[in-house]
Amino acid sequence: MIGTRRPYAVPRILCIFVLVPILIFFVVHVFEYTPWQRPHNVKQPQNVAHNTTIEKALVVVAKALKDIRWMHEVDPTWTRYTYLVTEDSLNPSSDISLSVPVNKGNEAMRYLSFIIDRYDTLPSIIAFRHGHDKSWHQQLHSATEINHLNLTTIRERGYQNFRCTIFDGVHRHDCPDDQKDHLLHDGKTFWEGVEPETKDTYADNWDAWFGGPRPEYLMSACCAQFVVTRESVLRRPRDKYKEYRQFLIDTDLHDYVAGRIFEKTWHVVFGMPPVSCETEEECMCEVYTPPLGCG
Ligand SMILES: *[C@@H]1O[C@H](CO)[C@@H](O)[C@H](O)[C@H]1NC(C)=O
Ligand SMILES: *[C@@H]1O[C@H](CO)[C@@H](O)[C@H](O)[C@H]1NC(C)=O
């Protein structure tokens, strides 16, 4: 009958336009935060860590679990390990973070702890990454960079920073052939360029930590995201990594500065020369598979 209101019209409209969206929102978010929807199961790799058959490990240091959802997109052949830079990392039975002795030294504390804890049964290849998916200091999404690594090159080199661009605006292609030992771009030596608070640390420890005289020039790609092989890690005894970590535990330097001491020297730790003059193009070509690299 024209003009007669259907008794349930209003509730039905309410239902479609209000309750259904609320329900969808609720379901999506509840699922997003339930434990089985976490970026990955942290516990499981922790337990199989001492199985030397692990070929490739991805060690990620994150500020929060929600930052590392991108780890889903990483090829499943990588075994994942997560460290949080929070108090969770002080609890050895935490199921969201692997543990460290002290919550200091940012990612350096975590990278060193991973090496120390698994020194006898290291994976063949270890990728060390920050928790962010994108950053000014990386060219692409994290999962893209990891999935496109040319592992033949990584095995040959033993160590490789994910970044093919050297230090804040200083590019490898600016490195003149006849001056390979005489950089930086702006004419400064590395030692003029480092944070003043760290100079004494380098001066006091270089020989003990890295062996040999302190080089005058040193270049490294910012910012502590790299891949390293088991062989390169094993070039130094476990006690040496403990010594580096003990420095981070004992130091009064601010975390921001203390972590940077290793950020600038990881390549030296793993046996690379202090300066590399490879161009950015050469590096991309060899370090990544197509379409990023040449293949
Ligand atoms: C190590 O992993 C391999 C392959 O996944 C498995 O066959 C083997 O039983 C594991 N060994 C130990 C001691 O867990
Ligand atoms: C990886 O790099 C090597 C040279 O180091 C090259 O021969 C090979 O084709 C590359 N593989 C891929 C898949 O890009």
mmCIF file of C-alpha atoms and ligand atoms in Angstrom, residues 150 152-153 156 286 288-290 294-295, ligand 2:
data_model
loop_
_atom_site.group_PDB
_atom_site.id
_atom_site.type_symbol
_atom_site.label_atom_id
_atom_site.label_comp_id
_atom_site.label_asym_id
_atom_site.label_seq_id
_atom_site.Cartn_x
_atom_site.Cartn_y
_atom_site.Cartn_z
ATOM 1 C CA ASN A 150 71.938 -11.574 -5.465
ATOM 2 C CA THR A 152 75.959 -15.287 -5.388
ATOM 3 C CA THR A 153 77.472 -11.837 -5.006
ATOM 4 C CA GLU A 156 81.582 -13.890 -2.940
ATOM 5 C CA GLU A 286 76.013 -6.879 -8.722
ATOM 6 C CA TYR A 288 70.734 -7.090 -6.573
ATOM 7 C CA THR A 289 68.915 -9.285 -9.048
ATOM 8 C CA PRO A 290 66.825 -7.841 -11.901
ATOM 9 C CA CYS A 294 71.861 -6.556 -13.925
ATOM 10 C CA GLY A 295 71.559 -10.341 -13.540
HETATM 11 C C1 LIG B 2 74.234 -12.599 -9.584
HETATM 12 O O1 LIG B 2 75.518 -12.080 -9.796
HETATM 13 C C2 LIG B 2 76.367 -12.896 -10.557
HETATM 14 C C3 LIG B 2 77.729 -12.232 -10.603
HETATM 15 O O2 LIG B 2 78.203 -12.032 -9.302
HETATM 16 C C4 LIG B 2 75.783 -13.069 -11.923
HETATM 17 O O3 LIG B 2 76.601 -13.934 -12.689
HETATM 18 C C5 LIG B 2 74.381 -13.654 -11.832
HETATM 19 O O4 LIG B 2 73.779 -13.684 -13.095
HETATM 20 C C6 LIG B 2 73.537 -12.818 -10.897
HETATM 21 N N1 LIG B 2 72.277 -13.511 -10.700
HETATM 22 C C7 LIG B 2 71.098 -12.911 -10.751
HETATM 23 C C8 LIG B 2 69.903 -13.757 -10.572
HETATM 24 O O5 LIG B 2 70.981 -11.703 -10.926
#
